[in-house]
Amino acid sequence: MEQAKALNALEPFLALSSSATSDRAAADVVMRATSAPNTYIFAELLRQPRIRALAGNLEFSPHLRLLEVFSYGTYQDYRETRGLPRLNEPQMLKLRQLTLLTLARDRSNLSYQALQKALGLTSARQLEDLVITAMYAGLLHATLDPARQAVQVNSLAPLRDLAPRSIQDMIAALGNWSDKCASTLRDLDAQIVNIRAAAVAREKENRAAEQRIHALVSEARDSDKKTDQPGRDALPRRAYNKRSMVDASNITSAETMDVDEPPAAEEQKKRSGKRKM
């Protein structure tokens, strides 16, 4: 939505550049386009033949360079480039807003101190006012944190053009990233193979251990059966012997009682004789 709005705002200046009959008129288109509200994307204007022709004119080539700074540069680039046209207030505000969009991509640049230095501001109040105006313009959504002296950016509008060769650099960066991902995936595949092989080896070891344990248990059971069988046969014999000993002792006692019985009878006859007398 923001891009469509910015492109619509640039349309009149594209028409003016096509109808410009001199380098001066083309340079004037540059100054007007960069000063107009809602114009934040300038790549289409940079492609116009009449605007590109300014590169061959020493007097107006700085205007082409200024348009390039507004398209993909920063306020710091403007300050470091000599001979550029002086900016009016709307241009200064817009270039700082666009620079803020670029800086907000890196969270390490979002401290008050870093932003003030990059944007050429002298106080925290100026920075906060700039952030607020950028939010009202729909360039970003952010939260000011005066206590921590930092700006927390939540989202950015895609309102910056790509610098020359940035696509090639992006392709190279993506290629490096792709190579790293492929290398990482190969390492992961190798690790998965090793883990699976180790799991199979552990399973074999566990099965072999279980088989050994089962064999040992079976051997122990067979040994117990062989050892316990004579014991079962001997137990009745021992019981029989004990009963025999008991019976023998009983017989002996009975015989003894029989032998002792006659003296007792004679004693009884004596007692009876005495009573008769």
PDB file of N, CA and C in Angstrom, residues 167-181:
ATOM      1  N   ILE A 167      21.561  -6.428  -5.973  1.00  0.00           N
ATOM      2  CA  ILE A 167      20.954  -7.704  -6.334  1.00  0.00           C
ATOM      3  C   ILE A 167      22.033  -8.771  -6.476  1.00  0.00           C
ATOM      4  N   GLN A 168      23.162  -8.403  -7.137  1.00  0.00           N
ATOM      5  CA  GLN A 168      24.257  -9.360  -7.264  1.00  0.00           C
ATOM      6  C   GLN A 168      24.816  -9.734  -5.894  1.00  0.00           C
ATOM      7  N   ASP A 169      24.955  -8.725  -5.040  1.00  0.00           N
ATOM      8  CA  ASP A 169      25.441  -9.010  -3.682  1.00  0.00           C
ATOM      9  C   ASP A 169      24.454  -9.894  -2.924  1.00  0.00           C
ATOM     10  N   MET A 170      23.173  -9.627  -3.117  1.00  0.00           N
ATOM     11  CA  MET A 170      22.156 -10.436  -2.456  1.00  0.00           C
ATOM     12  C   MET A 170      22.180 -11.871  -2.967  1.00  0.00           C
ATOM     13  N   ILE A 171      22.354 -12.022  -4.290  1.00  0.00           N
ATOM     14  CA  ILE A 171      22.437 -13.359  -4.859  1.00  0.00           C
ATOM     15  C   ILE A 171      23.652 -14.098  -4.308  1.00  0.00           C
ATOM     16  N   ALA A 172      24.775 -13.377  -4.196  1.00  0.00           N
ATOM     17  CA  ALA A 172      25.979 -14.001  -3.645  1.00  0.00           C
ATOM     18  C   ALA A 172      25.772 -14.394  -2.188  1.00  0.00           C
ATOM     19  N   ALA A 173      25.136 -13.511  -1.425  1.00  0.00           N
ATOM     20  CA  ALA A 173      24.877 -13.826  -0.022  1.00  0.00           C
ATOM     21  C   ALA A 173      23.944 -15.021   0.115  1.00  0.00           C
ATOM     22  N   LEU A 174      22.910 -15.059  -0.743  1.00  0.00           N
ATOM     23  CA  LEU A 174      21.995 -16.196  -0.712  1.00  0.00           C
ATOM     24  C   LEU A 174      22.690 -17.486  -1.144  1.00  0.00           C
ATOM     25  N   GLY A 175      23.629 -17.358  -2.102  1.00  0.00           N
ATOM     26  CA  GLY A 175      24.383 -18.537  -2.513  1.00  0.00           C
ATOM     27  C   GLY A 175      25.243 -19.080  -1.379  1.00  0.00           C
ATOM     28  N   ASN A 176      25.907 -18.156  -0.656  1.00  0.00           N
ATOM     29  CA  ASN A 176      26.705 -18.590   0.499  1.00  0.00           C
ATOM     30  C   ASN A 176      25.825 -19.239   1.565  1.00  0.00           C
ATOM     31  N   TRP A 177      24.679 -18.634   1.794  1.00  0.00           N
ATOM     32  CA  TRP A 177      23.746 -19.193   2.775  1.00  0.00           C
ATOM     33  C   TRP A 177      23.264 -20.571   2.346  1.00  0.00           C
ATOM     34  N   SER A 178      22.987 -20.718   1.037  1.00  0.00           N
ATOM     35  CA  SER A 178      22.536 -22.007   0.526  1.00  0.00           C
ATOM     36  C   SER A 178      23.624 -23.071   0.685  1.00  0.00           C
ATOM     37  N   ASP A 179      24.878 -22.683   0.417  1.00  0.00           N
ATOM     38  CA  ASP A 179      25.983 -23.635   0.578  1.00  0.00           C
ATOM     39  C   ASP A 179      26.127 -24.066   2.033  1.00  0.00           C
ATOM     40  N   LYS A 180      25.992 -23.114   2.949  1.00  0.00           N
ATOM     41  CA  LYS A 180      26.083 -23.452   4.371  1.00  0.00           C
ATOM     42  C   LYS A 180      24.945 -24.383   4.788  1.00  0.00           C
ATOM     43  N   CYS A 181      23.746 -24.109   4.272  1.00  0.00           N
ATOM     44  CA  CYS A 181      22.609 -24.978   4.590  1.00  0.00           C
ATOM     45  C   CYS A 181      22.835 -26.385   4.055  1.00  0.00           C
TER      46      CYS A 181
END
